[in-house]
CSV table of C-alpha atoms in Angstrom, one decimal:
chain,number,residue,atom,x,y,z
P,11,ALA,CA,108.2,110.7,111.4
P,12,GLU,CA,107.8,114.3,112.6
P,13,ALA,CA,106.3,115.5,109.3
P,14,THR,CA,104.4,118.8,109.2
P,15,HIS,CA,103.4,118.6,105.6
P,16,ALA,CA,102.5,115.8,103.1
P,17,ALA,CA,101.8,115.8,99.4
P,18,VAL,CA,99.7,113.2,97.6
P,19,THR,CA,99.7,112.9,93.8
P,20,VAL,CA,97.5,110.4,92.0
P,21,GLY,CA,97.9,109.9,88.2
P,22,SER,CA,98.2,107.7,85.3
P,23,VAL,CA,101.5,106.9,83.4
P,24,ASP,CA,101.5,104.6,80.4
P,25,ALA,CA,99.3,101.7,81.5
P,26,GLN,CA,99.7,102.2,85.2
P,27,TRP,CA,97.9,104.1,88.0
P,28,THR,CA,100.4,106.0,90.1
P,29,LEU,CA,100.3,107.2,93.7
P,30,VAL,CA,103.1,109.3,95.2
P,31,VAL,CA,103.1,110.4,98.8
P,32,GLU,CA,105.9,112.7,100.1
P,33,ASP,CA,106.4,114.3,103.5
P,34,ASP,CA,108.9,116.6,105.1
P,35,GLY,CA,109.7,114.5,108.1
P,36,VAL,CA,113.0,113.2,109.2
P,37,GLY,CA,113.2,110.4,106.6
P,38,LEU,CA,113.7,106.7,107.1
P,39,MET,CA,115.7,105.9,110.2
P,40,GLU,CA,116.4,102.3,109.2
P,41,PRO,CA,116.0,101.8,105.4
P,42,ALA,CA,116.0,98.0,105.6
P,43,ARG,CA,113.1,98.0,108.2
P,44,MET,CA,109.5,98.4,107.1
P,45,GLY,CA,106.5,98.0,109.4
P,46,LEU,CA,104.0,95.3,108.8
P,47,GLY,CA,101.6,97.8,107.2
P,48,LEU,CA,104.0,98.8,104.5
P,49,LEU,CA,105.1,95.2,103.9
P,50,GLY,CA,101.4,94.2,103.6
P,51,LEU,CA,100.8,97.0,101.1
P,52,ARG,CA,103.8,96.0,99.0
P,53,GLU,CA,102.6,92.4,99.0
P,54,ARG,CA,99.1,93.3,97.9
P,55,LEU,CA,100.4,95.6,95.1
P,56,GLU,CA,102.9,92.9,93.9
P,57,ARG,CA,100.1,90.3,93.8
P,58,ALA,CA,98.1,92.6,91.6
P,59,GLY,CA,101.1,93.2,89.3
P,60,GLY,CA,102.2,96.5,90.8
P,61,THR,CA,105.2,97.9,92.8
P,62,LEU,CA,105.9,99.9,95.9
P,63,GLU,CA,109.1,101.9,96.4
P,64,ILE,CA,109.9,103.7,99.6
P,65,GLU,CA,112.9,105.9,100.0
P,66,THR,CA,114.2,109.0,101.8
P,67,ALA,CA,113.3,112.0,99.6
P,68,SER,CA,116.2,114.2,98.3
P,69,GLU,CA,115.0,117.1,100.5
P,70,GLY,CA,114.4,115.0,103.5
P,71,GLY,CA,111.3,113.2,104.5
P,72,VAL,CA,109.9,110.0,102.9
P,73,ARG,CA,108.7,109.3,99.3
P,74,LEU,CA,106.4,106.4,98.7
P,75,ASP,CA,105.8,105.5,95.0
P,76,ALA,CA,103.1,103.0,94.3
P,77,ARG,CA,102.2,101.8,90.8
P,78,LEU,CA,99.5,99.5,89.7
P,79,PRO,CA,98.5,98.2,86.2
P,80,ARG,CA,95.2,99.8,85.0
P,81,GLY,CA,93.9,96.5,83.6
P,82,PRO,CA,93.3,93.3,85.5
P,83,LYS,CA,96.2,90.9,86.0
P,84,HIS,CA,96.0,87.8,83.9
P,85,GLU,CA,97.5,84.4,84.7
P,86,SER,CA,100.1,84.9,81.9
P,87,GLY,CA,101.3,88.1,83.8
P,88,GLU,CA,99.9,90.4,81.2
P,89,ALA,CA,97.8,93.4,82.3
């Protein structure tokens, strides 16, 4: 909330696509509470073998770190 700037970084690390979004807002007011949009995003990433981490950035604001395997998810769990 109240951010005036945001940075988006897309890349590839090891066998994963990465997406990092950081802003300079006030940070997370209630860390344990995520809106339905963020919960839905986390669920979709996890179903595809990925992860989503959301935290207050060290300089303030919020940092969202999403990771997704580059290959398709197989039933055995391998990417």
